[in-house]
């Protein structure tokens, strides 16, 4: 489905991003994977190896580093067909009044400004290939989440940004979509689980919020991502696609478990 496509994937060394990288490679793509974590890159290199993958150490919140990553990708592969903005953070687990300026700014700089940076740096390449952009959002951007005010706000921004970008870039043949998981077992979610006040019931909670009855691994999201960036989704743009096992039909509170 993705033969000869070059994908610029941020946050592709662990969690959902790593599962997407695996799925993209299986589908025939070549990858430029951006991460700001050297250890994470080393671990991913042991899983994803070969000439089809380029790893770049860069911080998506810093435009100059993203711009250089785009240049490096073009030098290696000659083009970019897809930008997948997957890099994101969820901490801290706090209500708005408990969130300090540094925490607020860090969340927005990574989760939202990261998309701003990759789009500014990579748009000219996407115009050449009539490519597409995929943003990793979250169901909380639509329905909110307790003690995650800043994180939910960033994902709500991603939803609105996705739709606005879809309108702005449609004249160039560029599609822009977003994927919106609910709970997905990733290293970030496991860390989040341990930090919650009711950590002893989190496993049951995460299973029960999904109508299908379980919290999935990242591969279910990766499969949907392959579809959205492929030609099979060629007439889909501005879509916020839930991959959530029906969680959007109604989250259950801890007390309901």
Coordinates of N, CA and C in Angstrom, one line a residue:
X1 N 0.8 -1.2 0.0 CA 0.0 0.0 0.0 C 0.8 1.3 0.0
X2 N 2.1 1.2 0.5 CA 2.9 2.4 0.6 C 4.3 2.2 -0.1
X3 N 4.3 1.4 -1.1 CA 5.5 1.2 -1.9 C 6.1 2.5 -2.4
X4 N 7.4 2.7 -2.2 CA 8.1 3.9 -2.7 C 7.7 5.2 -2.0
X5 N 6.9 5.1 -1.0 CA 6.6 6.3 -0.2 C 7.6 6.6 0.8
X6 N 7.9 7.9 1.0 CA 8.9 8.3 2.0 C 8.1 9.0 3.2
X7 N 8.2 8.5 4.4 CA 7.4 9.0 5.5 C 8.4 9.6 6.5
X8 N 8.1 10.9 6.8 CA 8.8 11.6 7.9 C 8.0 11.4 9.2
X9 N 8.5 10.6 10.1 CA 7.7 10.2 11.2 C 8.3 10.7 12.5
X10 N 7.6 11.6 13.2 CA 8.2 12.0 14.5 C 7.7 11.1 15.6
X11 N 8.6 11.0 16.7 CA 8.2 10.1 17.8 C 8.0 8.7 17.4
X12 N 8.9 8.2 16.5 CA 8.7 6.9 15.9 C 9.5 5.8 16.5
X13 N 10.1 6.0 17.7 CA 11.0 5.1 18.3 C 10.4 4.3 19.5
X14 N 9.1 4.6 19.9 CA 8.5 3.8 20.9 C 7.0 4.0 20.8
X15 N 6.3 3.1 21.5 CA 4.8 3.2 21.6 C 4.1 3.1 20.3
X16 N 3.1 4.0 20.1 CA 2.3 4.0 18.9 C 3.2 4.3 17.7
X17 N 4.2 5.2 17.9 CA 5.1 5.6 16.8 C 5.9 4.4 16.3
X18 N 6.4 3.6 17.2 CA 7.2 2.4 16.8 C 6.3 1.4 16.1
X19 N 5.1 1.2 16.5 CA 4.2 0.3 15.8 C 3.9 0.8 14.5
X20 N 3.7 2.1 14.3 CA 3.5 2.7 13.0 C 4.7 2.5 12.1
X21 N 5.9 2.6 12.6 CA 7.1 2.4 11.8 C 7.1 1.0 11.3
X22 N 6.8 0.0 12.1 CA 6.8 -1.4 11.7 C 5.8 -1.6 10.6
X23 N 4.6 -1.0 10.8 CA 3.5 -1.2 9.8 C 3.8 -0.5 8.5
X24 N 4.4 0.7 8.6 CA 4.8 1.4 7.4 C 5.8 0.6 6.6
X25 N 6.8 0.1 7.3 CA 7.9 -0.7 6.6 C 7.3 -2.0 5.9
X26 N 6.4 -2.6 6.6 CA 5.7 -3.8 6.1 C 4.9 -3.5 4.8
X27 N 4.5 -2.2 4.8 CA 3.6 -1.8 3.6 C 4.5 -1.2 2.5
X28 N 5.8 -1.2 2.6 CA 6.7 -0.9 1.5 C 7.3 0.5 1.6
X29 N 7.0 1.3 2.7 CA 7.5 2.6 2.8 C 9.0 2.6 3.3
X30 N 9.6 3.8 3.1 CA 10.9 4.1 3.7 C 10.7 5.2 4.7
X31 N 11.5 5.2 5.8 CA 11.2 6.1 6.9 C 12.3 7.0 7.3
X32 N 12.0 8.2 7.6 CA 12.9 9.1 8.4 C 12.2 9.3 9.7
X33 N 12.9 8.7 10.8 CA 12.3 8.7 12.1 C 13.0 9.7 13.0
X34 N 12.2 10.6 13.6 CA 12.8 11.7 14.4 C 12.4 11.5 15.8
X35 N 13.5 11.6 16.7 CA 13.3 11.4 18.1 C 14.3 12.3 18.8
X36 N 13.9 12.8 20.0 CA 14.9 13.6 20.8 C 15.5 12.8 21.9
X37 N 15.4 11.5 21.8 CA 15.9 10.6 22.9 C 16.9 9.6 22.3
X38 N 18.2 9.8 22.6 CA 19.2 8.9 22.1 C 19.1 7.4 22.4
X39 N 18.7 7.2 23.7 CA 18.5 5.8 24.1 C 17.4 5.1 23.4
X40 N 16.3 5.9 23.2 CA 15.1 5.4 22.4 C 15.5 5.1 21.0
X41 N 16.3 5.9 20.4 CA 16.8 5.6 19.0 C 17.6 4.3 18.9
X42 N 18.5 4.2 19.9 CA 19.3 2.9 19.9 C 18.4 1.7 20.0
X43 N 17.4 1.8 20.9 CA 16.5 0.6 21.1 C 15.7 0.3 19.8
X44 N 15.3 1.4 19.1 CA 14.5 1.2 17.9 C 15.4 0.7 16.8
X45 N 16.6 1.1 16.7 CA 17.6 0.7 15.7 C 17.7 -0.9 15.8
X46 N 17.6 -1.4 17.0 CA 17.8 -2.9 17.1 C 16.5 -3.6 16.5
X47 N 15.4 -2.9 16.5 CA 14.2 -3.4 16.0 C 14.0 -3.1 14.5
X48 N 14.3 -1.9 14.1 CA 14.1 -1.4 12.7 C 15.5 -1.2 12.1
X49 N 15.9 -2.0 11.2 CA 17.2 -1.8 10.7 C 17.1 -1.9 9.1
X50 N 18.2 -1.4 8.5 CA 18.2 -1.5 7.0 C 18.2 -0.2 6.4
X51 N 18.4 -0.2 5.1 CA 18.5 1.1 4.3 C 17.2 1.8 4.2
X52 N 16.1 1.2 4.6 CA 14.8 1.8 4.5 C 14.5 2.8 5.7
X53 N 15.4 2.8 6.7 CA 15.1 3.7 7.9 C 16.3 4.6 8.1
X54 N 16.0 5.9 8.3 CA 17.0 6.9 8.7 C 16.5 7.4 10.1
X55 N 17.4 7.4 11.1 CA 17.1 7.9 12.4 C 17.8 9.3 12.5
X56 N 17.0 10.2 13.0 CA 17.6 11.6 13.2 C 17.2 12.1 14.6
X57 N 18.3 12.5 15.4 CA 18.1 13.1 16.7 C 17.7 14.5 16.5
X58 N 16.5 14.9 16.9 CA 16.0 16.2 16.8 C 14.8 16.4 17.7
X59 N 14.6 17.7 18.1 CA 13.5 18.1 19.0 C 12.4 18.7 18.2
X60 N 11.2 18.2 18.1 CA 10.2 18.7 17.2 C 9.7 20.1 17.6
X61 N 10.0 20.5 18.9 CA 9.6 21.8 19.3 C 10.5 22.9 18.9
X62 N 11.7 22.6 18.3 CA 12.7 23.5 17.8 C 12.7 23.5 16.3
X63 N 12.3 24.7 15.7 CA 12.1 24.7 14.3 C 13.4 24.4 13.5
X64 N 14.5 25.0 14.0 CA 15.8 24.8 13.3 C 16.2 23.3 13.2
X65 N 15.9 22.5 14.3 CA 16.2 21.1 14.3 C 15.3 20.3 13.3
X66 N 14.0 20.7 13.3 CA 13.1 20.1 12.4 C 13.4 20.4 10.9
X67 N 13.8 21.7 10.7 CA 14.2 22.1 9.3 C 15.4 21.3 8.8
X68 N 16.4 21.1 9.7 CA 17.5 20.3 9.3 C 17.2 18.9 9.1
X69 N 16.3 18.3 9.9 CA 15.8 17.0 9.7 C 15.2 16.8 8.4
X70 N 14.4 17.8 7.9 CA 13.8 17.7 6.6 C 14.8 17.7 5.5
X71 N 15.8 18.6 5.6 CA 16.9 18.6 4.7 C 17.7 17.3 4.6
X72 N 18.0 16.7 5.8 CA 18.7 15.5 5.8 C 17.9 14.3 5.2
X73 N 16.6 14.4 5.4 CA 15.7 13.3 4.8 C 15.7 13.4 3.3
X74 N 15.6 14.7 2.8 CA 15.6 14.9 1.3 C 17.0 14.4 0.7
X75 N 18.1 14.7 1.4 CA 19.4 14.2 0.9 C 19.4 12.7 0.8
X76 N 18.8 12.1 1.8 CA 18.9 10.6 1.8 C 17.9 9.9 0.8
X77 N 16.7 10.4 0.8 CA 15.6 9.7 0.1 C 15.1 10.5 -1.2
X78 N 15.4 11.8 -1.3 CA 15.1 12.5 -2.5 C 13.7 13.2 -2.4
X79 N 12.9 12.8 -1.5 CA 11.5 13.3 -1.4 C 10.9 13.0 -0.1
X80 N 9.7 13.6 0.2 CA 8.9 13.3 1.3 C 7.4 13.2 0.8
X81 N 6.8 12.1 1.0 CA 5.4 11.9 0.6 C 4.4 12.1 1.8
X82 N 4.9 11.8 3.0 CA 4.0 11.8 4.1 C 4.7 12.4 5.3
X83 N 4.1 13.3 6.1 CA 4.6 13.7 7.4 C 3.6 13.2 8.4
X84 N 4.0 12.3 9.3 CA 3.2 11.8 10.4 C 3.7 12.4 11.7
X85 N 2.9 13.4 12.2 CA 3.2 14.0 13.5 C 2.7 13.2 14.6
X86 N 3.6 12.3 15.1 CA 3.2 11.4 16.2 C 3.8 11.8 17.5
X87 N 4.9 12.6 17.5 CA 5.6 12.9 18.8 C 4.6 13.6 19.7
X88 N 4.6 13.2 21.0 CA 3.7 13.8 21.9 C 4.1 13.4 23.3
X89 N 3.6 14.3 24.3 CA 3.8 14.0 25.7 C 2.5 14.2 26.4
X90 N 2.3 13.5 27.5 CA 1.0 13.6 28.2 C 1.1 14.2 29.6
X91 N 2.3 14.2 30.2 CA 2.5 14.7 31.5 C 2.5 16.2 31.6
X92 N 2.0 16.8 32.6 CA 1.7 16.2 33.9 C 0.2 15.8 34.0
X93 N -0.1 14.9 35.0 CA -1.5 14.5 35.3 C -2.0 15.5 36.3
X94 N -2.5 16.7 35.9 CA -2.9 17.7 36.8 C -4.1 18.5 36.3
X95 N -4.9 19.0 37.2 CA -5.9 20.0 36.8 C -5.3 21.3 36.4
X96 N -6.0 22.1 35.8 CA -5.5 23.4 35.3 C -4.8 24.2 36.3
X97 N -5.4 24.4 37.5 CA -4.9 25.3 38.5 C -3.6 24.8 39.1
X98 N -3.3 23.5 38.9 CA -2.1 22.9 39.5 C -1.0 22.8 38.4
X99 N -1.3 23.2 37.2 CA -0.3 23.2 36.1 C 0.5 24.5 36.1
X100 N 1.8 24.4 36.1 CA 2.6 25.6 36.1 C 2.9 26.0 34.6
X101 N 3.5 27.2 34.5 CA 3.8 27.7 33.2 C 4.7 26.8 32.3
X102 N 5.7 26.3 33.0 CA 6.7 25.4 32.3 C 6.0 24.2 31.8
X103 N 5.2 23.6 32.6 CA 4.5 22.3 32.2 C 3.5 22.6 31.0
X104 N 2.8 23.7 31.1 CA 1.8 24.1 30.1 C 2.5 24.3 28.8
X105 N 3.6 25.1 28.8 CA 4.3 25.5 27.6 C 5.0 24.3 27.0
X106 N 5.5 23.4 27.8 CA 6.2 22.2 27.2 C 5.2 21.3 26.5
X107 N 4.0 21.1 27.1 CA 3.0 20.3 26.4 C 2.6 20.9 25.0
X108 N 2.4 22.2 25.0 CA 2.0 22.9 23.8 C 3.1 22.9 22.8
X109 N 4.3 23.1 23.2 CA 5.5 23.2 22.3 C 5.7 21.9 21.6
X110 N 5.5 20.8 22.3 CA 5.7 19.4 21.7 C 4.5 19.0 20.9
X111 N 3.3 19.0 21.5 CA 2.1 18.4 20.9 C 1.5 19.3 19.8
X112 N 1.7 20.6 19.9 CA 1.0 21.5 18.9 C 2.1 22.2 18.0
X113 N 3.0 22.8 18.7 CA 4.1 23.5 17.9 C 4.9 22.6 17.1
X114 N 5.0 21.3 17.5 CA 5.7 20.3 16.7 C 5.1 20.2 15.3
X115 N 3.7 20.2 15.3 CA 3.0 20.1 14.0 C 3.3 21.4 13.2
X116 N 3.3 22.6 13.8 CA 3.6 23.8 13.2 C 4.9 23.8 12.5
X117 N 5.9 23.2 13.3 CA 7.3 23.2 12.8 C 7.5 22.3 11.6
X118 N 6.9 21.1 11.7 CA 7.1 20.1 10.6 C 6.4 20.6 9.3
X119 N 5.2 21.2 9.5 CA 4.5 21.7 8.3 C 5.2 22.8 7.7
X120 N 5.7 23.8 8.4 CA 6.4 24.9 7.8 C 7.7 24.4 7.1
X121 N 8.3 23.5 7.7 CA 9.6 23.0 7.1 C 9.4 22.1 6.0
X122 N 8.3 21.3 6.0 CA 8.1 20.3 5.0 C 7.0 20.5 3.9
X123 N 6.3 21.6 4.0 CA 5.2 21.9 3.1 C 5.6 21.9 1.6
X124 N 6.7 22.5 1.3 CA 7.1 22.6 -0.1 C 7.4 21.3 -0.7
X125 N 7.9 20.3 0.2 CA 8.1 19.0 -0.3 C 6.8 18.2 -0.6
X126 N 5.8 18.4 0.3 CA 4.5 17.8 0.2 C 3.8 18.3 -1.1
X127 N 4.0 19.6 -1.4 CA 3.4 20.2 -2.6 C 3.9 19.5 -3.8
X128 N 5.2 19.2 -3.8 CA 5.8 18.5 -5.0 C 5.3 17.1 -5.2
X129 N 5.0 16.4 -4.1 CA 4.6 15.0 -4.2 C 3.0 14.8 -4.0
X130 N 2.3 16.0 -3.8 CA 0.9 15.9 -3.5 C 0.7 14.9 -2.4
X131 N 1.5 15.1 -1.3 CA 1.5 14.1 -0.2 C 0.4 14.4 0.8
X132 N 0.6 13.8 2.0 CA -0.4 14.0 3.0 C 0.2 14.1 4.4
X133 N -0.6 14.6 5.3 CA -0.1 14.8 6.7 C -1.1 14.0 7.6
X134 N -0.5 13.3 8.6 CA -1.3 12.6 9.6 C -0.8 13.1 11.0
X135 N -1.8 13.5 11.8 CA -1.5 13.9 13.1 C -2.0 12.9 14.1
X136 N -1.2 12.5 15.1 CA -1.7 11.7 16.2 C -2.3 12.5 17.2
X137 N -3.7 12.4 17.3 CA -4.4 13.1 18.3 C -4.8 12.2 19.4
X138 N -6.0 12.4 20.0 CA -6.5 11.6 21.1 C -7.9 11.8 21.3
X139 N -8.6 10.8 21.7 CA -10.1 11.0 22.0 C -10.3 12.1 23.0
X140 N -9.3 12.3 23.9 CA -9.6 13.4 24.9 C -9.7 14.7 24.3
X141 N -9.2 14.9 23.1 CA -9.3 16.2 22.4 C -10.8 16.5 22.1
X142 N -11.6 15.5 22.1 CA -13.0 15.7 21.9 C -13.9 15.7 23.1
X143 N -13.5 14.8 24.1 CA -14.4 14.6 25.2 C -13.8 15.1 26.6
X144 N -12.5 15.5 26.5 CA -11.8 15.9 27.7 C -11.4 14.7 28.6
X145 N -10.6 15.0 29.7 CA -10.2 14.0 30.6 C -9.9 14.7 32.0
X146 N -10.3 14.0 33.0 CA -10.0 14.5 34.4 C -8.5 14.6 34.6
X147 N -8.1 15.6 35.4 CA -6.8 15.9 35.8 C -5.8 15.8 34.6
X148 N -6.2 16.2 33.4 CA -5.3 16.3 32.3 C -5.7 17.5 31.5
X149 N -5.9 18.7 32.1 CA -6.4 19.8 31.4 C -5.5 20.3 30.3
X150 N -4.2 20.4 30.5 CA -3.3 20.9 29.5 C -3.2 19.9 28.3
X151 N -3.0 18.6 28.7 CA -2.9 17.6 27.6 C -4.2 17.6 26.8
X152 N -5.3 17.6 27.4 CA -6.6 17.6 26.6 C -6.7 18.8 25.7
X153 N -6.2 20.0 26.3 CA -6.2 21.2 25.5 C -5.4 21.1 24.2
X154 N -4.2 20.4 24.4 CA -3.3 20.3 23.2 C -4.0 19.4 22.1
X155 N -4.7 18.3 22.6 CA -5.3 17.4 21.6 C -6.5 18.0 21.0
X156 N -7.2 18.9 21.7 CA -8.3 19.7 21.1 C -7.8 20.6 20.0
X157 N -6.6 21.2 20.3 CA -6.0 22.0 19.3 C -5.5 21.2 18.1
X158 N -5.1 20.0 18.3 CA -4.7 19.2 17.2 C -5.9 18.9 16.3
X159 N -7.1 18.7 16.9 CA -8.3 18.4 16.1 C -8.6 19.6 15.2
X160 N -8.6 20.8 15.8 CA -9.0 22.0 15.1 C -7.9 22.3 14.0
X161 N -6.7 22.1 14.4 CA -5.6 22.4 13.5 C -5.6 21.4 12.2
X162 N -5.9 20.2 12.5 CA -6.1 19.2 11.4 C -7.1 19.7 10.4
X163 N -8.3 20.1 10.9 CA -9.3 20.5 10.0 C -8.9 21.8 9.2
X164 N -8.3 22.7 9.9 CA -7.9 24.0 9.2 C -6.8 23.7 8.2
X165 N -5.9 22.8 8.5 CA -4.8 22.5 7.5 C -5.4 21.8 6.3
X166 N -6.4 20.9 6.6 CA -7.1 20.2 5.5 C -7.6 21.2 4.5
X167 N -8.3 22.2 5.0 CA -8.9 23.2 4.1 C -7.8 24.1 3.4
X168 N -6.8 24.4 4.1 CA -5.7 25.3 3.5 C -4.9 24.6 2.4
X169 N -4.7 23.3 2.6 CA -3.8 22.6 1.7 C -4.5 21.7 0.7
X170 N -5.8 21.6 0.7 CA -6.6 20.9 -0.3 C -6.3 21.4 -1.7
X171 N -6.2 22.7 -1.9 CA -5.9 23.2 -3.3 C -4.6 22.7 -3.9
X172 N -3.7 22.2 -3.0 CA -2.4 21.6 -3.5 C -2.5 20.1 -3.6
X173 N -3.6 19.5 -3.4 CA -3.7 18.1 -3.4 C -3.2 17.4 -2.2
X174 N -3.0 18.1 -1.1 CA -2.5 17.6 0.1 C -3.6 17.3 1.1
X175 N -3.7 16.0 1.5 CA -4.7 15.6 2.5 C -4.1 15.8 3.9
X176 N -5.0 16.1 4.9 CA -4.5 16.2 6.3 C -5.6 15.5 7.2
X177 N -5.2 14.5 7.9 CA -6.1 13.8 8.8 C -5.4 13.6 10.2
X178 N -6.3 13.1 11.1 CA -5.8 12.8 12.5 C -6.4 11.5 12.9
X179 N -5.6 10.8 13.7 CA -6.0 9.6 14.3 C -6.2 9.9 15.8
X180 N -7.3 9.3 16.4 CA -7.7 9.6 17.7 C -7.9 8.3 18.6
X181 N -6.9 7.8 19.1 CA -7.0 6.6 20.0 C -7.6 7.0 21.4
X182 N -8.1 6.0 22.1 CA -8.4 6.2 23.5 C -7.2 5.7 24.3
X183 N -7.4 4.6 25.1 CA -6.3 4.0 25.8 C -5.6 3.1 24.8
X184 N -4.3 3.1 24.9 CA -3.4 2.2 24.1 C -2.2 1.9 25.0
X185 N -1.9 0.6 25.2 CA -0.8 0.2 26.0 C 0.5 0.6 25.4
X186 N 1.1 1.6 25.9 CA 2.4 2.1 25.4 C 3.3 2.4 26.7
X187 N 4.6 2.6 26.6 CA 5.4 3.0 27.7 C 4.9 4.2 28.4
X188 N 4.4 5.2 27.6 CA 3.9 6.4 28.2 C 2.6 6.2 29.0
X189 N 1.7 5.3 28.5 CA 0.5 5.0 29.2 C 0.8 4.2 30.5
X190 N 1.8 3.3 30.5 CA 2.2 2.6 31.7 C 2.7 3.5 32.7
X191 N 3.5 4.5 32.3 CA 4.0 5.5 33.2 C 2.9 6.3 33.8
X192 N 1.9 6.7 32.9 CA 0.8 7.5 33.4 C 0.0 6.6 34.4
X193 N -0.2 5.4 34.1 CA -1.0 4.5 35.0 C -0.4 4.5 36.4
X194 N 0.9 4.4 36.5 CA 1.5 4.3 37.8 C 1.4 5.6 38.6
X195 N 1.1 6.7 37.9 CA 1.0 8.1 38.6 C -0.4 8.4 39.0
X196 N -1.4 7.6 38.7 CA -2.8 8.0 39.0 C -3.1 7.6 40.4
X197 N -4.0 8.4 41.0 CA -4.4 8.2 42.4 C -5.0 6.8 42.7
X198 N -5.7 6.2 41.7 CA -6.2 4.9 41.8 C -5.5 3.9 40.9
X199 N -4.2 3.9 41.0 CA -3.4 3.1 40.1 C -3.7 1.6 40.2
X200 N -4.2 1.1 41.3 CA -4.5 -0.3 41.5 C -5.7 -0.8 40.7
X201 N -6.5 0.2 40.2 CA -7.7 -0.2 39.4 C -7.5 0.2 37.9
X202 N -6.3 0.8 37.5 CA -6.2 1.3 36.2 C -6.4 0.3 35.1
X203 N -5.8 -0.9 35.3 CA -6.0 -2.0 34.3 C -7.4 -2.2 34.0
X204 N -8.2 -2.4 35.0 CA -9.6 -2.7 34.8 C -10.3 -1.5 34.2
X205 N -10.0 -0.3 34.7 CA -10.5 1.0 34.1 C -10.3 1.1 32.6
X206 N -9.0 0.8 32.2 CA -8.7 1.0 30.8 C -9.4 -0.1 29.9
X207 N -9.6 -1.2 30.5 CA -10.3 -2.2 29.7 C -11.8 -1.8 29.6
X208 N -12.4 -1.3 30.7 CA -13.8 -1.1 30.7 C -14.2 0.2 30.0
X209 N -13.3 1.2 29.8 CA -13.7 2.4 29.0 C -14.0 2.1 27.5
X210 N -13.4 1.0 27.1 CA -13.6 0.6 25.7 C -14.8 -0.4 25.5
X211 N -15.7 0.0 24.7 CA -16.9 -0.8 24.5 C -16.5 -2.3 24.1
X212 N -15.4 -2.4 23.4 CA -15.0 -3.8 22.9 C -14.4 -4.6 24.1
X213 N -14.1 -3.9 25.2 CA -13.8 -4.7 26.4 C -12.3 -4.9 26.7
X214 N -11.4 -4.2 26.0 CA -10.0 -4.4 26.3 C -9.3 -3.1 25.9
X215 N -8.1 -2.9 26.5 CA -7.2 -1.8 26.1 C -6.2 -2.4 25.1
X216 N -6.1 -1.9 23.9 CA -5.3 -2.6 22.9 C -3.8 -2.2 22.9
X217 N -3.0 -2.9 22.2 CA -1.6 -2.5 21.9 C -1.6 -1.5 20.7
X218 N -0.5 -0.9 20.4 CA -0.4 0.1 19.4 C -0.6 -0.4 18.0
X219 N -0.5 -1.7 17.8 CA -0.7 -2.2 16.4 C -2.1 -1.8 15.8
X220 N -3.1 -1.8 16.6 CA -4.4 -1.5 16.1 C -4.5 0.0 15.5
X221 N -3.8 0.9 16.2 CA -3.7 2.2 15.7 C -2.8 2.3 14.4
X222 N -1.7 1.6 14.4 CA -0.8 1.6 13.3 C -1.6 1.1 12.0
X223 N -2.4 0.1 12.1 CA -3.1 -0.4 10.9 C -4.0 0.7 10.3
X224 N -4.7 1.5 11.2 CA -5.5 2.6 10.8 C -4.7 3.7 10.1
X225 N -3.5 3.9 10.7 CA -2.6 4.9 10.1 C -2.2 4.5 8.7
X226 N -1.8 3.3 8.5 CA -1.4 2.8 7.1 C -2.5 3.2 6.2
X227 N -3.8 2.9 6.5 CA -4.9 3.2 5.6 C -5.0 4.7 5.4
X228 N -4.9 5.5 6.4 CA -5.2 6.9 6.2 C -4.1 7.6 5.4
X229 N -2.9 7.1 5.4 CA -1.8 7.8 4.6 C -1.7 7.2 3.2
X230 N -2.4 6.1 3.0 CA -2.3 5.4 1.7 C -3.3 6.0 0.7
X231 N -3.2 5.5 -0.6 CA -4.1 6.0 -1.6 C -5.5 5.4 -1.4
X232 N -5.7 4.4 -0.6 CA -7.0 3.9 -0.4 C -7.9 4.9 0.4
X233 N -7.2 5.9 1.0 CA -7.9 7.0 1.7 C -7.8 8.3 0.9
X234 N -7.6 8.2 -0.4 CA -7.3 9.4 -1.3 C -8.4 10.4 -1.3
X235 N -9.6 10.1 -0.8 CA -10.7 11.1 -0.8 C -11.1 11.4 0.6
X236 N -10.2 11.2 1.6 CA -10.5 11.5 3.0 C -9.5 12.6 3.4
X237 N -10.1 13.7 3.9 CA -9.3 14.7 4.4 C -10.1 15.5 5.5
X238 N -9.4 16.0 6.5 CA -10.0 16.7 7.6 C -10.7 15.8 8.5
X239 N -10.4 14.5 8.5 CA -11.0 13.5 9.3 C -10.3 13.3 10.6
X240 N -11.0 13.3 11.7 CA -10.5 12.9 13.0 C -11.0 11.5 13.3
X241 N -10.2 10.5 13.0 CA -10.7 9.1 13.0 C -10.5 8.4 14.4
X242 N -11.5 8.1 15.1 CA -11.4 7.4 16.4 C -10.9 5.9 16.1
X243 N -9.9 5.5 16.8 CA -9.5 4.1 16.8 C -9.5 3.7 18.3
X244 N -10.7 3.5 18.8 CA -11.0 3.6 20.3 C -11.8 2.5 20.9
X245 N -12.1 1.5 20.1 CA -12.9 0.4 20.6 C -14.3 0.9 21.1
X246 N -14.8 2.0 20.6 CA -16.1 2.5 21.1 C -16.0 3.3 22.4
X247 N -14.9 3.7 22.8 CA -14.8 4.5 24.0 C -15.5 5.8 23.9
X248 N -15.6 6.4 22.7 CA -16.3 7.7 22.6 C -17.8 7.6 22.8
X249 N -18.3 6.4 23.0 CA -19.7 6.2 23.3 C -20.0 6.4 24.7
X250 N -18.9 6.7 25.5 CA -19.2 7.0 26.9 C -18.1 6.5 27.8
X251 N -17.2 7.4 28.3 CA -16.2 7.0 29.3 C -16.9 6.6 30.6
X252 N -16.3 5.6 31.3 CA -16.8 5.3 32.6 C -15.8 5.8 33.7
X253 N -16.3 6.3 34.7 CA -15.5 6.9 35.8 C -15.0 5.7 36.6
X254 N -13.9 6.0 37.4 CA -13.3 5.0 38.3 C -14.4 4.4 39.2
X255 N -15.3 5.2 39.7 CA -16.3 4.7 40.6 C -17.2 3.7 40.0
X256 N -17.3 3.7 38.7 CA -18.2 2.8 38.0 C -17.6 1.4 37.8
X257 N -16.4 1.2 38.1 CA -15.7 -0.1 37.8 C -16.1 -1.1 38.9

